[in-house]
Coordinates of C-alpha atoms in Angstrom, one line a residue:
Chain A
X1 CA 104.2 -53.1 43.4
X2 CA 105.6 -55.1 46.1
X3 CA 108.4 -55.3 48.5
X4 CA 110.3 -57.4 50.5
X5 CA 111.6 -57.1 53.9
X6 CA 114.2 -59.8 55.0
X7 CA 115.4 -60.0 58.1
X8 CA 119.3 -60.9 57.2
X9 CA 122.0 -62.0 59.5
X10 CA 125.6 -61.3 59.2
X11 CA 127.3 -63.1 61.6
X12 CA 127.5 -66.6 62.7
X13 CA 124.4 -68.4 64.2
X14 CA 124.2 -68.6 67.9
X15 CA 123.0 -72.0 68.8
X16 CA 120.9 -70.7 71.8
X17 CA 119.2 -67.9 69.6
X18 CA 118.5 -70.7 67.1
X19 CA 117.2 -72.5 70.0
X20 CA 115.1 -70.0 71.6
X21 CA 113.2 -68.7 68.4
X22 CA 112.0 -71.8 66.7
X23 CA 110.7 -71.7 63.3
X24 CA 107.3 -71.3 64.4
X25 CA 108.2 -68.6 66.6
X26 CA 110.1 -66.5 63.9
X27 CA 107.1 -66.9 61.7
X28 CA 104.6 -65.7 64.2
X29 CA 107.1 -62.8 64.8
X30 CA 107.3 -61.9 60.9
X31 CA 103.3 -61.9 60.8
X32 CA 103.1 -59.6 63.4
X33 CA 105.7 -57.3 61.8
X34 CA 103.9 -57.6 58.4
X35 CA 100.7 -57.2 59.8
X36 CA 102.0 -54.0 61.6
X37 CA 103.6 -52.7 58.4
X38 CA 100.1 -53.2 56.4
X39 CA 98.5 -51.1 59.3
X40 CA 101.5 -48.1 59.1
X41 CA 101.0 -48.1 55.6
X42 CA 96.8 -48.2 55.6
X43 CA 96.5 -45.6 58.5
X44 CA 99.1 -43.3 57.0
X45 CA 97.4 -43.1 53.6
X46 CA 94.0 -42.9 55.2
X47 CA 95.2 -40.1 57.2
X48 CA 95.8 -38.5 53.5
X49 CA 99.8 -38.9 53.8
X50 CA 101.9 -40.2 51.2
X51 CA 105.9 -40.4 50.2
X52 CA 107.6 -38.6 48.3
X53 CA 108.8 -41.4 46.1
X54 CA 108.2 -45.2 46.4
X55 CA 111.4 -46.0 44.5
X56 CA 114.5 -44.3 46.7
X57 CA 115.5 -45.4 49.8
X58 CA 113.7 -43.9 53.1
X59 CA 111.6 -41.7 51.6
X60 CA 109.8 -38.8 53.3
X61 CA 106.4 -38.7 54.5
X62 CA 104.2 -35.9 52.8
X63 CA 100.6 -34.8 51.9
X64 CA 99.0 -36.8 49.4
X65 CA 98.4 -34.5 46.2
X66 CA 94.9 -33.0 46.2
X67 CA 92.4 -34.2 43.9
X68 CA 91.6 -32.4 40.8
X69 CA 88.3 -30.0 40.3
X70 CA 86.9 -32.0 38.1
X71 CA 87.6 -35.2 40.4
X72 CA 86.2 -33.5 43.0
X73 CA 82.8 -32.7 40.9
X74 CA 82.7 -36.4 39.7
X75 CA 83.1 -37.5 43.3
X76 CA 80.4 -35.0 44.6
X77 CA 77.9 -35.9 41.7
X78 CA 78.5 -39.4 43.1
X79 CA 77.4 -38.7 46.4
X80 CA 74.5 -36.7 45.6
X81 CA 73.5 -40.1 44.0
X82 CA 73.4 -41.9 47.5
X83 CA 77.5 -43.5 46.6
X84 CA 78.6 -44.3 49.8
X85 CA 82.3 -43.6 50.3
X86 CA 84.9 -45.9 51.9
X87 CA 86.1 -45.5 55.3
X88 CA 87.2 -41.8 56.1
X89 CA 86.8 -40.8 52.6
X90 CA 84.6 -38.1 51.3
X91 CA 84.2 -36.2 48.0
X92 CA 87.2 -33.9 48.6
X93 CA 89.6 -35.7 50.6
X94 CA 92.7 -37.1 49.1
X95 CA 93.3 -40.2 50.7
X96 CA 93.4 -43.0 48.0
X97 CA 90.0 -43.7 48.6
X98 CA 86.9 -44.1 46.6
X99 CA 85.4 -47.3 47.5
X100 CA 88.1 -48.2 49.9
X101 CA 88.9 -52.0 47.9
X102 CA 92.5 -51.1 47.0
X103 CA 94.0 -49.9 50.4
X104 CA 91.9 -53.0 51.9
X105 CA 93.8 -55.4 49.3
X106 CA 96.9 -54.9 50.8
X107 CA 98.1 -58.3 51.5
X108 CA 101.2 -59.8 53.7
X109 CA 102.9 -62.9 53.6
X110 CA 104.9 -64.2 56.1
X111 CA 108.1 -66.4 56.0
X112 CA 110.0 -67.3 59.0
X113 CA 112.9 -64.7 58.0
X114 CA 110.8 -61.6 56.6
X115 CA 107.7 -61.1 55.0
X116 CA 106.4 -59.9 51.6
X117 CA 103.7 -57.0 51.2
X118 CA 101.6 -56.8 48.2
X119 CA 98.4 -55.6 46.8
X120 CA 96.0 -58.6 45.8
X121 CA 95.3 -58.9 42.3
X122 CA 91.5 -59.1 43.5
X123 CA 88.8 -58.2 41.0
X124 CA 86.8 -54.9 42.2
X125 CA 83.0 -54.2 42.1
X126 CA 83.3 -51.0 39.8
X127 CA 86.3 -51.6 37.4
X128 CA 87.8 -53.9 35.1
X129 CA 90.9 -53.6 36.3
X130 CA 92.3 -55.3 39.5
X131 CA 93.2 -53.6 42.9
X132 CA 96.7 -54.0 41.9
X133 CA 96.7 -52.4 38.8
X134 CA 94.5 -49.4 40.5
X135 CA 97.3 -49.2 42.9
X136 CA 100.0 -49.0 40.2
X137 CA 98.1 -46.2 38.7
X138 CA 97.1 -44.3 41.8
X139 CA 100.6 -44.7 42.9
X140 CA 102.4 -42.7 39.8
X141 CA 100.9 -39.6 40.9
X142 CA 100.3 -40.3 44.8
X143 CA 103.2 -42.6 45.8
X144 CA 102.3 -44.2 49.1
X145 CA 103.6 -47.9 48.9
X146 CA 106.7 -48.2 50.8
X147 CA 108.1 -47.5 54.1
X148 CA 109.7 -43.8 55.4
X149 CA 112.7 -43.8 57.3
X150 CA 110.4 -43.2 60.9
X151 CA 108.4 -46.1 59.7
X152 CA 111.0 -48.1 59.3
X153 CA 112.3 -47.1 62.4
X154 CA 108.9 -48.5 64.1
X155 CA 109.5 -52.0 62.6
X156 CA 112.9 -52.1 63.7
X157 CA 112.2 -51.3 67.2
X158 CA 109.0 -53.7 67.4
X159 CA 111.3 -56.4 65.9
X160 CA 114.2 -55.6 68.4
X161 CA 111.6 -55.5 71.4
X162 CA 110.1 -58.7 70.2
X163 CA 113.2 -60.6 70.0
X164 CA 114.6 -59.2 73.5
X165 CA 111.2 -60.5 75.2
X166 CA 111.6 -63.6 73.7
X167 CA 115.0 -64.4 74.4
X168 CA 114.8 -63.3 78.1
X169 CA 111.9 -65.8 78.2
X170 CA 114.0 -68.5 76.6
X171 CA 117.3 -67.7 78.1
X172 CA 116.5 -67.5 81.9
X173 CA 119.0 -66.0 83.4
X174 CA 120.9 -65.6 80.6
X175 CA 121.6 -61.9 79.5
X176 CA 119.8 -60.2 76.6
X177 CA 121.9 -57.5 75.0
X178 CA 120.6 -55.4 72.3
Chain B
X1 CA 114.3 -27.4 65.1
X2 CA 114.1 -27.8 69.3
X3 CA 116.9 -28.1 71.8
X4 CA 117.8 -31.9 71.8
X5 CA 116.1 -34.0 74.5
X6 CA 118.6 -36.3 76.8
X7 CA 118.6 -38.1 79.8
X8 CA 121.6 -38.7 81.4
X9 CA 122.0 -41.6 84.0
X10 CA 124.9 -41.7 86.2
X11 CA 125.2 -45.6 86.6
X12 CA 128.6 -45.2 89.1
X13 CA 125.9 -43.2 91.4
X14 CA 123.0 -45.8 90.8
X15 CA 125.7 -48.9 91.4
X16 CA 126.6 -47.4 94.8
X17 CA 123.4 -46.9 95.9
X18 CA 122.0 -50.3 94.7
X19 CA 124.9 -52.0 96.5
X20 CA 124.5 -50.1 99.7
X21 CA 127.1 -49.2 102.2
X22 CA 129.1 -52.2 101.7
X23 CA 132.4 -51.2 99.9
X24 CA 133.1 -54.2 98.5
X25 CA 129.6 -54.9 97.3
X26 CA 129.6 -51.6 95.6
X27 CA 133.2 -52.2 94.1
X28 CA 131.5 -55.6 92.7
X29 CA 128.5 -53.8 91.4
X30 CA 130.9 -51.1 89.6
X31 CA 133.1 -53.6 88.0
X32 CA 129.9 -55.5 86.5
X33 CA 129.4 -52.3 84.5
X34 CA 130.1 -53.3 81.4
X35 CA 129.5 -51.7 78.1
X36 CA 126.5 -54.2 77.1
X37 CA 125.1 -54.0 80.6
X38 CA 125.0 -50.5 80.6
X39 CA 123.2 -50.5 77.2
X40 CA 120.6 -53.0 78.2
X41 CA 120.3 -50.8 81.4
X42 CA 119.3 -48.3 79.1
X43 CA 117.0 -50.0 76.8
X44 CA 115.3 -51.3 80.2
X45 CA 114.7 -48.0 81.1
X46 CA 113.1 -46.8 77.8
X47 CA 111.0 -49.9 78.4
X48 CA 109.9 -48.4 81.7
X49 CA 109.3 -44.8 80.6
X50 CA 107.5 -46.2 77.4
X51 CA 105.4 -48.5 79.6
X52 CA 104.5 -46.0 82.0
X53 CA 103.3 -43.3 79.2
X54 CA 101.3 -46.1 77.1
X55 CA 99.5 -46.5 80.5
X56 CA 98.8 -42.8 80.4
X57 CA 101.1 -41.8 83.3
X58 CA 103.9 -38.9 83.2
X59 CA 107.2 -39.1 84.5
X60 CA 105.2 -38.2 88.7
X61 CA 103.2 -41.0 87.9
X62 CA 100.4 -38.3 87.1
X63 CA 97.7 -38.7 84.5
X64 CA 98.6 -36.9 81.5
X65 CA 96.2 -33.7 80.5
X66 CA 93.3 -35.2 78.4
X67 CA 93.1 -34.4 74.7
X68 CA 91.1 -31.6 73.0
X69 CA 87.8 -31.8 71.8
X70 CA 89.1 -30.7 68.5
X71 CA 91.3 -33.3 68.2
X72 CA 89.0 -35.9 69.7
X73 CA 86.8 -35.5 66.9
X74 CA 90.0 -35.6 64.2
X75 CA 89.9 -38.0 61.4
X76 CA 93.2 -38.7 62.6
X77 CA 92.3 -39.8 65.9
X78 CA 89.6 -42.4 64.5
X79 CA 92.0 -43.7 61.9
X80 CA 94.5 -44.8 64.6
X81 CA 92.1 -46.2 67.0
X82 CA 92.7 -43.7 69.9
X83 CA 90.5 -43.9 72.9
X84 CA 89.4 -40.4 74.1
X85 CA 89.9 -41.9 77.7
X86 CA 93.2 -42.9 77.3
X87 CA 96.0 -39.9 76.6
X88 CA 99.2 -42.0 76.2
X89 CA 101.2 -40.0 73.7
X90 CA 101.0 -42.5 70.4
X91 CA 99.6 -41.9 67.3
X92 CA 101.9 -43.8 65.1
X93 CA 104.2 -44.8 67.4
X94 CA 107.2 -43.4 65.6
X95 CA 107.7 -40.9 68.6
X96 CA 108.4 -44.0 71.0
X97 CA 110.1 -45.9 68.3
X98 CA 112.5 -43.3 68.3
X99 CA 113.8 -43.2 71.9
X100 CA 117.2 -45.1 72.0
X101 CA 120.6 -45.5 73.7
X102 CA 122.4 -42.9 72.2
X103 CA 125.5 -43.0 74.3
X104 CA 127.4 -44.9 77.1
X105 CA 130.5 -43.8 78.9
X106 CA 132.5 -45.0 81.8
X107 CA 129.9 -43.3 84.3
X108 CA 126.9 -42.2 82.2
X109 CA 124.3 -43.7 80.0
X110 CA 122.5 -41.1 77.7
X111 CA 118.8 -41.8 76.5
X112 CA 117.8 -39.6 73.5
X113 CA 115.9 -39.9 70.2
X114 CA 117.5 -40.8 67.3
X115 CA 115.0 -38.8 64.9
X116 CA 115.4 -35.2 64.9
X117 CA 111.4 -34.5 64.1
X118 CA 110.6 -37.1 66.8
X119 CA 113.0 -35.2 69.4
X120 CA 110.8 -32.0 68.4
X121 CA 107.5 -33.5 68.6
X122 CA 108.7 -35.1 72.3
X123 CA 109.8 -31.6 73.3
X124 CA 106.4 -30.1 72.3
X125 CA 104.8 -32.9 74.6
X126 CA 107.6 -31.9 77.3
X127 CA 107.6 -28.3 77.6
X128 CA 104.2 -27.7 76.2
X129 CA 103.8 -25.7 72.6
X130 CA 101.5 -24.8 70.0
X131 CA 98.6 -24.5 72.6
X132 CA 99.5 -28.3 73.6
X133 CA 99.6 -28.8 77.5
X134 CA 102.6 -29.8 79.0
X135 CA 102.9 -33.6 78.9
X136 CA 106.1 -34.6 80.8
X137 CA 106.6 -38.0 80.3
X138 CA 110.7 -37.5 80.0
X139 CA 112.1 -39.3 82.9
X140 CA 112.1 -42.2 85.5
X141 CA 112.4 -41.9 89.3
X142 CA 115.9 -42.7 91.0
X143 CA 114.3 -45.8 92.7
X144 CA 113.6 -47.5 89.3
X145 CA 116.6 -46.9 87.7
X146 CA 118.4 -48.5 91.0
X147 CA 115.9 -51.4 90.6
X148 CA 116.2 -52.1 87.0
X149 CA 120.1 -51.6 87.4
X150 CA 120.2 -54.5 90.3
X151 CA 117.8 -56.4 87.6
X152 CA 120.1 -56.2 84.9
X153 CA 123.1 -57.0 87.0
X154 CA 121.3 -60.3 88.1
X155 CA 120.7 -61.4 84.7
X156 CA 124.4 -60.7 84.0
X157 CA 125.8 -62.1 86.4
X158 CA 126.1 -65.6 85.0
X159 CA 125.7 -64.5 81.3
X160 CA 128.1 -65.8 78.6
X161 CA 129.2 -63.3 76.4
X162 CA 126.4 -63.3 74.3
X163 CA 126.3 -60.9 71.3
X164 CA 122.6 -61.1 70.4
X165 CA 121.7 -58.8 67.8
X166 CA 122.1 -54.9 66.7
X167 CA 119.6 -53.7 64.9
X168 CA 121.5 -51.4 62.6
X169 CA 118.7 -49.1 60.8
X170 CA 121.0 -47.2 58.2
X171 CA 121.8 -50.1 56.1
X172 CA 118.4 -50.1 54.3
X173 CA 117.9 -51.0 50.5
X174 CA 114.2 -50.8 49.4
X175 CA 112.3 -50.1 46.6
X176 CA 109.9 -51.7 44.1
X177 CA 110.5 -55.6 44.2
X178 CA 113.8 -54.8 46.4
X179 CA 114.5 -56.0 49.7
X180 CA 114.4 -53.8 53.3
X181 CA 117.1 -55.7 55.1
X182 CA 117.3 -55.6 59.0
X183 CA 121.3 -56.2 59.7
X184 CA 120.5 -58.5 62.5
X185 CA 124.4 -58.8 63.2
X186 CA 124.1 -62.0 64.9
X187 CA 121.2 -64.5 64.0
X188 CA 122.0 -66.0 60.2
X189 CA 118.7 -67.0 59.3
X190 CA 117.8 -68.4 55.9
X191 CA 119.1 -66.1 53.0
X192 CA 116.4 -67.9 50.8
X193 CA 113.5 -65.7 50.9

């Protein structure tokens, strides 16, 4: 349950670009993009939206499937006993949040040419399963761990803007054509 | 489906105004209007529209109408960390990200939305709909257009023919354990992840 985002070029490398974007800067940009991708998935899921699939190209955003009646009863009983839900969750709300541990376990690993989004295999306080296992189970009926077309566009635009800004700074009077 | 939102900028007219009354200067400005320059000019106009919108101002530099109380109390408002004092038409950022240079011709640069859903969202803001007030962010003054064009021409004056990158969102391959490739046509970064 992970996906890589790789920034891949097809044409020859321009030495000016390579000089302008040193490795540290590329890593910084990828860290920023990765954090943005994480936030996109987190916020979208918390607001009750998922995807129609996490294994097809450019899935669409859809409302997450409702919780079953029995599960809502279970969550309501927990609440009566003083259970504290994770942020933005309630007994009835479907946003893949009970304690909040799974979504908090989304992690980003940046490289200078891309980043990896994954769910950490961290232990949970309420289960023998780890967070990655719980995410895999949750994602079967409620896919959430991928990026829709519009979400990918947000990342593309952010990358484009960052690179334009950096190159304009570094190249001085030379133009940035994007 | 709402009507297509477009902003068509007449770069020839802008170039003449930027150059002033001197005819040979006008010709020089017009001859500088390459495809890449026009595209970059369009991008910078988009930057300006987004920057102004995020600061809470419409196309006339007037503050946007406030959010409704119902919206301010909604989960979405809190989840996305919005501030009730700052109306900026940004929730996920998808609408802003969808704005792009759609076309350049000999005379014009056309701005619009690459995604129909985002176009429709923008249409709602621009014209008001579903009880939404009008929040018309879609425009940029002629004086700003001229200033941006002048700056772009100046930046291109000594430029080499640098094809920096074109981000092509149509070539995507993503799924579990697969890759989402940004098609950066110029920057050959390390292929090894």
